[in-house]
Short mmCIF file of C-alpha atoms in Angstrom, two decimals:
data_model
loop_
_atom_site.label_atom_id
_atom_site.label_comp_id
_atom_site.label_asym_id
_atom_site.label_seq_id
_atom_site.Cartn_x
_atom_site.Cartn_y
_atom_site.Cartn_z
CA MET A 12 -77.77 82.37 54.27
CA MET A 13 -78.94 85.89 55.28
CA GLU A 14 -79.50 84.97 58.92
CA GLY A 15 -76.43 86.81 60.24
CA VAL A 16 -76.66 89.88 58.00
CA GLU A 17 -78.86 91.79 60.45
CA LEU A 18 -75.96 92.10 62.92
CA GLN A 19 -75.50 95.77 63.92
CA ILE A 20 -72.23 97.48 64.85
CA ARG A 21 -73.36 99.62 67.74
CA ALA A 22 -71.62 102.93 68.26
CA GLN A 23 -70.59 103.71 71.79
CA GLN A 24 -68.43 106.33 73.47
CA SER A 25 -64.85 105.91 72.44
CA LEU A 26 -61.77 104.75 74.21
CA PRO A 27 -58.57 106.57 73.14
CA ASN A 28 -56.21 104.60 70.91
CA ASN A 29 -53.16 102.97 72.47
CA SER A 30 -51.98 101.46 69.18
CA SER A 31 -52.08 102.34 65.53
CA THR A 32 -55.25 100.24 64.97
CA TYR A 33 -57.17 99.20 68.09
CA PRO A 34 -59.21 100.25 69.87
CA HIS A 35 -60.95 102.51 67.36
CA SER A 36 -61.85 106.07 68.26
CA HIS A 37 -65.37 107.25 68.98
CA ASP A 38 -65.76 108.87 65.55
CA ARG A 39 -64.31 105.85 63.73
CA ARG A 40 -66.79 103.53 65.42
CA LEU A 41 -69.70 105.77 64.50
CA GLN A 42 -68.55 105.93 60.88
CA SER A 43 -68.24 102.14 60.72
CA GLY A 44 -71.68 101.69 62.24
CA ASP A 45 -73.27 104.13 59.78
CA GLN A 46 -71.60 102.46 56.80
CA PHE A 47 -72.57 99.00 58.03
CA ARG A 48 -76.23 99.99 58.37
CA GLU A 49 -76.34 101.80 55.02
CA SER A 50 -74.56 98.93 53.27
CA LYS A 51 -77.03 96.42 54.67
CA GLU A 52 -79.98 98.57 53.55
CA GLN A 53 -78.44 98.88 50.09
CA LEU A 54 -77.93 95.09 49.90
CA GLU A 55 -81.54 94.43 50.81
CA ALA A 56 -82.72 97.00 48.26
CA ASN A 57 -80.53 95.46 45.52
CA LEU A 58 -81.76 91.94 46.28
CA SER A 59 -85.40 93.13 46.19
CA THR A 60 -84.79 94.83 42.83
CA ILE A 61 -83.24 91.63 41.47
CA ASP A 62 -86.19 89.52 42.69
CA ARG A 63 -88.73 91.90 41.15
CA PHE A 64 -86.93 92.00 37.82
CA TYR A 65 -86.63 88.23 37.46
CA ALA A 66 -90.26 87.79 38.51
CA SER A 67 -91.33 90.02 35.60
CA PRO A 68 -91.65 89.17 31.88
CA GLU A 69 -88.70 91.48 31.16
CA ALA A 70 -86.33 88.82 32.45
CA GLY A 71 -87.25 86.50 29.58
CA PRO A 72 -88.08 82.79 29.65
CA HIS A 73 -86.11 79.98 31.21
CA ASP A 74 -83.94 77.97 28.81
CA GLY A 75 -84.02 75.03 31.12
CA PRO A 76 -81.14 73.19 32.79
CA PRO A 77 -78.27 72.85 32.78
CA ASN A 78 -77.27 76.14 31.06
CA CYS A 79 -80.23 78.47 31.53
CA GLN A 80 -79.03 81.96 30.61
CA ARG A 81 -81.76 83.64 32.69
CA CYS A 82 -80.83 81.74 35.87
CA GLY A 83 -77.13 82.24 35.28
CA LYS A 84 -77.57 85.99 34.91
CA LYS A 85 -79.66 86.20 38.08
CA LYS A 86 -77.02 84.26 39.96
CA ARG A 87 -74.33 86.67 38.76
CA ASP A 88 -76.46 89.70 39.70
CA VAL A 89 -76.99 88.34 43.21
CA ALA A 90 -73.27 87.62 43.55
CA ARG A 91 -72.49 91.17 42.46
CA ALA A 92 -74.86 92.59 45.09
CA PHE A 93 -73.08 90.61 47.80
CA TYR A 94 -69.68 91.53 46.39
CA ASP A 95 -70.55 95.23 46.78
CA TYR A 96 -71.75 94.51 50.31
CA TYR A 97 -68.62 92.64 51.38
CA LEU A 98 -66.11 94.81 49.51
CA SER A 99 -67.39 98.38 49.52
CA ASN A 100 -64.93 101.14 48.59
CA ASP A 101 -66.43 103.35 51.29
CA PRO A 102 -63.53 104.51 53.54
CA ARG A 103 -65.89 104.33 56.53
CA ALA A 104 -66.22 100.53 56.26
CA TRP A 105 -64.86 98.60 59.22
CA TYR A 106 -62.61 96.63 56.86
CA ALA A 107 -61.33 99.71 54.96
CA ASP A 108 -57.78 99.18 56.24
CA HIS A 109 -57.98 95.37 56.34
CA ALA A 110 -56.00 94.50 53.21
CA GLN A 111 -55.80 90.74 53.92
CA TYR A 112 -59.57 90.44 54.32
CA LYS A 113 -60.24 92.31 51.07
CA GLN A 114 -57.73 90.23 49.12
CA GLU A 115 -59.14 86.96 50.41
CA MET A 116 -62.77 87.96 49.82
CA HIS A 117 -61.94 89.07 46.28
CA ARG A 118 -60.18 85.74 45.66
CA ARG A 119 -63.27 83.86 46.85
CA PHE A 120 -65.56 85.72 44.45
CA GLU A 121 -63.10 84.95 41.65
CA ASN A 122 -63.68 81.24 42.36
CA PRO A 123 -67.49 80.84 42.62
CA ASP A 124 -67.28 77.10 41.90
CA VAL A 125 -65.17 76.64 45.06
CA TYR A 126 -66.76 79.13 47.44
CA SER A 127 -70.51 79.56 47.74
CA LEU A 128 -72.21 82.73 48.97
CA ASP A 129 -72.80 80.91 52.26
CA ASP A 130 -69.06 80.22 52.53
CA ASN A 131 -68.26 83.86 51.81
CA HIS A 132 -70.77 85.07 54.38
CA ALA A 133 -69.34 82.75 57.03
CA PHE A 134 -65.87 84.15 56.28
CA PHE A 135 -67.23 87.72 56.49
CA GLN A 136 -68.84 87.01 59.86
CA SER A 137 -65.70 85.41 61.28
CA VAL A 138 -63.46 88.35 60.31
CA LEU A 139 -66.04 90.87 61.56
CA ARG A 140 -66.24 89.02 64.86
CA GLU A 141 -62.45 89.12 65.26
CA HIS A 142 -62.48 92.84 64.44
CA LEU A 143 -65.07 93.49 67.14
CA LYS A 144 -63.09 91.42 69.63
CA GLN A 145 -59.94 93.45 68.98
CA ASP A 146 -61.79 96.76 69.09
CA LEU A 147 -63.68 96.04 72.31
CA CYS A 148 -61.05 94.05 74.21
CA THR A 149 -57.72 95.76 73.47
CA VAL A 150 -56.40 97.08 76.80
CA ARG A 151 -54.95 100.58 76.92
CA SER A 152 -52.19 101.65 79.29
CA THR A 153 -54.63 104.11 80.89
CA ASP A 154 -57.36 101.52 81.64
CA ASP A 155 -57.98 100.97 85.34
CA ALA A 156 -58.38 97.55 86.95
CA ILE A 157 -62.19 97.50 86.55
CA ILE A 158 -62.13 98.29 82.81
CA THR A 159 -59.20 95.95 82.18
CA GLY A 160 -60.98 93.12 83.99
CA PHE A 161 -64.17 93.65 81.99
CA LYS A 162 -62.24 93.63 78.72
CA TYR A 163 -60.70 90.30 79.66
CA ARG A 164 -64.14 88.90 80.49
CA THR A 165 -65.49 90.21 77.18
CA SER A 166 -62.62 88.47 75.37
CA ASP A 167 -63.56 85.25 77.17
CA LEU A 168 -67.14 85.60 75.87
CA PHE A 169 -65.81 85.76 72.32
CA ASN A 170 -63.60 82.73 72.94
CA GLU A 171 -66.55 80.79 74.40
CA GLY A 172 -68.47 81.30 71.16
CA ARG A 173 -71.24 83.48 72.61
CA SER A 174 -73.37 85.28 70.02
CA THR A 175 -72.18 88.69 68.90
CA ASP A 176 -75.51 90.27 69.89
CA GLU A 177 -75.18 88.87 73.42
CA ILE A 178 -71.61 90.15 73.75
CA LEU A 179 -72.53 93.65 72.50
CA ASP A 180 -75.47 93.83 74.91
CA ALA A 181 -73.18 92.85 77.81
CA TYR A 182 -70.60 95.43 76.74
CA LEU A 183 -73.14 98.26 76.52
CA GLY A 184 -74.56 97.19 79.87
CA HIS A 185 -71.12 97.59 81.42
CA VAL A 186 -70.69 101.04 79.83
CA SER A 187 -73.97 102.07 81.47
CA SER A 188 -72.97 100.58 84.84
CA ILE A 189 -69.80 102.69 85.09
CA ALA A 190 -71.43 105.90 83.81
CA PRO A 191 -71.11 108.79 86.29
CA GLY A 192 -74.86 109.44 86.36
CA PRO A 193 -78.26 108.88 84.71
CA GLY A 194 -77.61 111.74 82.30
CA THR A 195 -74.63 109.89 80.85
CA VAL A 196 -76.64 106.67 80.56
CA ALA A 197 -79.38 108.52 78.66
CA PHE A 198 -76.75 110.13 76.43
CA ASP A 199 -75.19 106.74 75.62
CA SER A 200 -78.59 105.24 74.88
CA ALA A 201 -79.59 108.10 72.57
CA LEU A 202 -76.25 107.82 70.80
CA GLN A 203 -76.93 104.13 70.02
CA ASP A 204 -80.23 105.08 68.34
CA SER A 205 -78.81 108.01 66.34
CA THR A 206 -78.26 107.68 62.59
CA THR A 207 -77.14 111.12 61.33
CA ARG A 208 -74.32 113.53 62.10
CA GLU A 209 -76.83 116.34 62.71
CA GLU A 210 -78.70 114.25 65.25
CA ARG A 211 -75.50 113.40 67.10
CA ALA A 212 -74.28 116.99 67.03
CA GLN A 213 -77.38 118.03 68.98
CA LEU A 214 -76.80 115.20 71.46
CA TYR A 215 -73.22 116.39 71.98
CA ILE A 216 -74.35 119.99 72.52
CA ASN A 217 -76.98 118.95 75.05
CA TYR A 218 -74.55 116.71 76.92
CA TYR A 219 -71.28 118.66 76.86
CA CYS A 220 -72.38 122.28 76.43
CA ALA A 221 -75.49 122.59 78.60
CA SER A 222 -75.27 125.72 80.74
CA SER A 223 -75.17 125.60 84.53
CA TRP A 224 -76.08 128.28 87.08
CA ASN A 225 -72.51 128.30 88.46
CA ASP A 226 -70.66 128.57 85.12
CA THR A 227 -67.98 131.25 85.19
CA PRO A 228 -67.69 133.63 82.20
CA ALA A 229 -64.65 131.65 81.00
CA VAL A 230 -66.56 128.36 81.16
CA LYS A 231 -69.53 129.89 79.34
CA ALA A 232 -67.21 131.09 76.58
CA ILE A 233 -65.61 127.64 76.20
CA LYS A 234 -68.99 125.90 76.05
CA ALA A 235 -70.30 128.38 73.45
CA LYS A 236 -67.18 127.95 71.32
CA HIS A 237 -67.40 124.17 71.23
CA ALA A 238 -71.18 124.16 70.77
CA ARG A 239 -70.56 126.11 67.55
CA MET A 240 -67.99 123.50 66.53
CA PHE A 241 -70.53 120.70 67.08
CA GLU A 242 -73.14 122.65 65.09
CA ALA A 243 -70.62 122.92 62.23
CA LEU A 244 -70.38 119.09 62.34
CA VAL A 245 -66.74 119.10 63.40
CA PRO A 246 -65.91 115.50 64.45
CA HIS A 247 -66.51 114.67 68.11
CA ASP A 248 -62.91 113.65 68.83
CA GLN A 249 -61.57 116.86 67.28
CA VAL A 250 -63.91 119.03 69.37
CA LEU A 251 -62.94 117.29 72.62
CA ALA A 252 -59.24 117.59 71.73
CA SER A 253 -59.75 121.34 71.25
CA TRP A 254 -61.63 121.51 74.55
CA ARG A 255 -58.83 119.73 76.43
CA LYS A 256 -56.23 122.04 74.88
CA ASP A 257 -58.20 125.14 75.90
CA ALA A 258 -58.49 123.80 79.45
CA GLN A 259 -54.77 123.04 79.62
CA ASP A 260 -53.85 126.47 78.24
CA SER A 261 -56.15 128.15 80.76
CA GLN A 262 -54.60 126.17 83.63
CA ALA A 263 -51.07 126.95 82.43
CA SER A 264 -51.94 130.65 82.23
CA LYS A 265 -53.22 130.63 85.80
CA ILE A 266 -50.06 128.87 87.00
CA LEU A 267 -47.85 131.44 85.26
CA GLU A 268 -49.85 134.26 86.80
CA LEU A 269 -49.50 132.75 90.28
CA GLN A 270 -45.78 132.16 89.74
CA GLY A 271 -45.35 135.80 88.71
CA LYS A 272 -47.16 137.01 91.82
CA LEU A 273 -45.10 134.68 94.01
CA SER A 274 -41.90 135.96 92.41
CA ASP A 275 -42.94 139.55 93.03
CA ILE A 276 -43.61 138.72 96.67
CA LYS A 277 -40.19 137.09 96.97
CA MET A 278 -38.51 140.12 95.40
CA ALA A 279 -40.30 142.48 97.76
CA GLN A 280 -39.37 140.28 100.71
CA SER A 281 -35.73 140.14 99.55
CA ALA A 282 -35.59 143.93 99.19
CA TYR A 283 -37.08 144.34 102.67
CA LEU A 284 -34.62 141.90 104.24
CA LYS A 285 -31.65 143.57 102.52
CA SER A 286 -32.79 146.98 103.68
CA LYS A 287 -33.17 145.62 107.19
CA LYS A 288 -29.71 144.06 106.98
CA ARG A 289 -28.12 147.32 105.82
CA LYS A 290 -29.75 149.22 108.68
CA ALA A 291 -28.48 146.65 111.17
CA GLU A 292 -24.98 146.91 109.75
CA LYS A 293 -25.09 150.70 109.94
CA ASP A 294 -26.27 150.55 113.53
CA GLN A 295 -23.49 148.12 114.36
CA ARG A 296 -20.90 150.44 112.84
CA MET A 297 -22.19 153.23 115.04
CA VAL A 298 -21.74 151.01 118.07
CA ASP A 299 -18.25 149.84 117.09
CA ARG A 300 -16.30 153.03 117.61
CA GLU A 301 -12.92 151.34 117.39
CA PRO A 302 -12.11 149.96 113.95
CA THR A 303 -11.67 146.19 113.77
CA PRO A 304 -8.51 145.11 111.95
CA ARG A 305 -9.15 143.34 108.65
CA ILE A 306 -6.15 141.57 107.17
CA GLU A 307 -5.81 140.51 103.50
CA GLN A 308 -2.79 139.02 101.75
CA CYS A 309 -1.36 140.69 98.66
CA THR A 310 -3.22 139.38 95.59
CA LEU A 311 -0.04 138.86 93.55
CA GLY A 312 0.73 135.16 93.63
CA GLY A 313 3.66 134.26 95.86
CA CYS A 314 3.74 137.55 97.80
CA PRO A 315 3.45 136.84 101.57
CA ILE A 316 2.87 140.44 102.69
CA GLU A 317 -0.38 141.10 104.56
CA ILE A 318 -2.28 144.42 104.42
CA ASN A 319 -4.47 145.88 107.17
CA LEU A 320 -7.45 147.24 105.24
CA VAL A 321 -8.54 149.43 108.15
CA THR A 322 -5.36 151.19 109.28
CA GLU A 323 -3.18 151.18 106.20
CA GLU A 324 -3.49 152.97 102.87
CA VAL A 325 -4.83 150.32 100.50
CA ILE A 326 -3.86 149.83 96.88
CA GLU A 327 -6.62 147.78 95.24
CA CYS A 328 -8.57 147.06 92.05
CA ALA A 329 -11.41 149.58 91.75
CA ILE A 330 -13.59 147.19 89.72
CA CYS A 331 -13.29 144.37 92.28
CA GLU A 332 -14.02 146.82 95.12
CA TRP A 333 -17.15 147.96 93.26
CA MET A 334 -18.33 144.40 92.68
CA ASP A 335 -17.64 143.57 96.33
CA ARG A 336 -19.86 146.46 97.40
CA LYS A 337 -22.59 145.07 95.12
CA GLY A 338 -22.40 141.68 96.82
CA GLY A 339 -20.00 139.81 94.53
CA GLU A 340 -18.41 136.63 95.84
CA ARG A 341 -14.84 137.12 94.53
CA GLY A 342 -13.88 139.70 97.14
CA ARG A 343 -11.45 142.60 96.82
CA ALA A 344 -8.06 142.46 95.10
CA VAL A 345 -5.51 144.33 97.27
CA TYR A 346 -1.76 144.81 96.78
CA CYS A 347 1.17 145.65 99.04
CA SER A 348 2.68 148.02 96.48
CA LEU A 349 1.98 149.76 93.20
CA GLU A 350 4.67 147.62 91.57
CA HIS A 351 2.85 144.41 92.50
CA ALA A 352 -0.44 145.87 91.28
CA ASN A 353 1.09 146.68 87.89
CA GLU A 354 2.78 143.27 87.69
CA ASP A 355 -0.53 141.46 88.30
CA PHE A 356 -2.66 143.78 86.14
CA GLU A 357 -2.98 141.80 82.90
CA GLU A 358 -3.52 138.39 84.51
CA HIS A 359 -5.98 139.78 87.04
CA ASP A 360 -7.86 141.78 84.41
CA ARG A 361 -8.18 138.79 82.09
CA HIS A 362 -9.26 136.38 84.84
CA ASP A 363 -11.55 138.46 87.07
CA HIS A 364 -13.06 141.10 84.77
CA ARG A 365 -14.38 138.92 81.96
CA CYS A 366 -17.94 139.47 80.72
CA MET A 367 -20.33 136.79 82.03
CA ALA A 368 -22.11 136.40 78.64
CA ASP A 369 -21.50 132.98 77.08
CA LYS A 370 -21.50 134.67 73.68
CA CYS A 371 -19.79 137.98 74.41
CA ILE A 372 -19.90 140.07 71.25
CA TYR A 373 -16.36 141.35 71.90
CA TYR A 374 -14.73 138.00 72.68
CA PRO A 375 -11.78 137.28 72.86
CA LYS A 376 -11.30 140.89 73.95
CA LEU A 377 -12.54 141.86 77.42
CA GLY A 378 -14.88 144.53 76.08
CA PRO A 379 -15.32 147.34 73.59
CA PRO A 380 -12.23 149.12 72.22
CA GLY A 381 -10.46 151.65 74.41
CA ASN A 382 -10.79 151.98 78.17
CA PHE A 383 -13.87 149.86 78.59
CA THR A 384 -14.25 150.31 82.35
CA GLY A 385 -16.75 153.08 81.67
CA SER A 386 -19.02 150.56 79.92
CA LEU A 387 -18.88 147.85 82.64
CA CYS A 388 -22.33 147.21 84.06
CA VAL A 389 -24.36 144.79 86.17
CA CYS A 390 -27.97 143.61 85.84
CA GLN A 391 -29.97 145.57 88.41
CA CYS A 392 -32.75 142.96 88.54
CA CYS A 393 -30.18 140.29 89.53
CA LEU A 394 -28.86 142.57 92.30
CA GLU A 395 -32.26 142.27 93.96
CA GLU A 396 -31.54 138.57 94.55
CA ASP A 397 -27.97 139.27 95.72
CA LEU A 398 -26.47 138.07 92.45
CA VAL A 399 -23.85 140.11 90.58
CA SER A 400 -24.15 139.59 86.80
CA MET A 401 -21.46 141.73 85.15
CA TYR A 402 -21.38 142.53 81.42
CA CYS A 403 -18.70 144.33 79.43
CA SER A 404 -21.21 146.74 77.86
CA ARG A 405 -24.88 147.54 77.34
CA GLU A 406 -24.64 146.26 73.76
CA CYS A 407 -23.42 142.86 74.92
CA TYR A 408 -26.09 142.73 77.64
CA GLU A 409 -28.91 143.49 75.19
CA GLU A 410 -27.60 140.95 72.68
CA ASN A 411 -27.52 138.21 75.36
CA PHE A 412 -30.60 139.31 77.32
CA PRO A 413 -32.98 136.48 76.14
CA GLU A 414 -30.52 133.80 77.31
CA HIS A 415 -29.83 135.71 80.53
CA GLN A 416 -33.55 136.04 81.21
CA GLU A 417 -34.09 132.30 80.64
CA GLN A 418 -31.33 131.51 83.16
CA ALA A 419 -33.01 133.83 85.65
CA PHE A 420 -36.35 132.03 85.09
CA GLN A 421 -34.64 128.69 85.83
CA ARG A 422 -33.31 130.06 89.14
CA ARG A 423 -36.40 131.89 90.35
CA GLY A 424 -39.29 130.76 88.18
CA ASN A 425 -41.17 133.08 85.84
CA HIS A 426 -41.06 136.69 87.03
CA ASN A 427 -40.71 140.22 85.71
CA HIS A 428 -37.00 140.14 84.90
CA TYR A 429 -36.62 143.67 83.56
CA ALA A 430 -33.69 144.91 81.48
CA GLU A 431 -32.06 147.64 83.59
CA LEU A 432 -28.36 148.21 84.20
CA GLU A 433 -26.16 149.84 86.82
CA TYR A 434 -22.82 151.10 85.53
CA PHE A 435 -19.40 150.90 87.20
CA ARG A 436 -18.62 153.75 89.59
CA PRO A 437 -15.53 153.69 91.83
CA ALA A 438 -15.81 154.55 95.52
CA GLU A 439 -16.00 158.29 96.17
CA ASP A 440 -12.89 158.30 98.42
CA MET A 441 -10.85 156.22 95.98
CA GLN A 442 -8.02 157.78 93.98
CA ILE A 443 -7.79 156.22 90.51
CA ILE A 444 -4.24 155.53 89.22
CA SER A 445 -4.22 154.54 85.53
#
């Protein structure tokens, strides 16, 4: 009856879960293995105690068949020892979350005239075997072709009825065959022989945290941090999760730093190219002694009159002229007469001078009370990339700066998008008519 009880659940390095149950994590397998070994030792100790007691005079005499109280009590004590073995309340047990197994095993012990201890042990072995099959053979989405193929072959061994010991030996042999080096093989082997958390913690430190001559200061710091976590008996999976997060954060920080430097280079290059362009334009103006006619149609809708911006006196919107000088795409708003300028004023002001903030603090008004042209401003950092971002006031700009900065990051990547404004100033030779 006890022939199969010596089966050991061997702890090996974990495979990450791809479902809510299987395969189990590294730490969960170790916990199950420890509980299985301790439970078996406790069963053997309890059975030895029972044998010694009923071999002593304290057990009392036999009453003889068929209703010997002494034999009946011994039988119940033995059944209780196996009940504790098969149905431990220890949360580490491999069947801790297996409600159907526990219900069925409990039902069997409630009916000792129907199910013998041999029957119960056979049931225990069959469910344990299925558990091992699921744990070892469940394929994860991240498994490569070699691991997936071996899991299928391992499942076939279970289906062929091979012994559990033979299957576990084959599985551990495969783990060793795909190990990256002899150090990993030795680590796996030592882990199989370990029995305490303290012993495993030292194995983890020696394997993961051993120093190397080419370790950078950052790597040394990470190894020291996680060695302390292992020494504090923090679970293996939790330590490695922390390690992966630190590595990802470090990589992300380096990428952000490189993106910032690249953005600075692009800004410097843009400033250089714009300066070069301005110089070329100035040189060209010096060469072109005769003015070149530039014709624009009156901005008032429906007016066909054209204005020569070079030879004629121009009536135009000072704000649009300022934005055009800054590189805006709307162009200048010119008029053939003061009457047409006044007629178009409200529509033009409402359409072309609106604050760019999605959540303008003065909406639906165009800006702060009074003559708000003195508060009009553009983002100076955006000007460096030839983009005119006009706001109705500093207050509105500051209120909307986080969203504006995020939009700038989406266009150019992370960079030093500083909060600095340039305020509206009409051209020096322009006469302002209110």
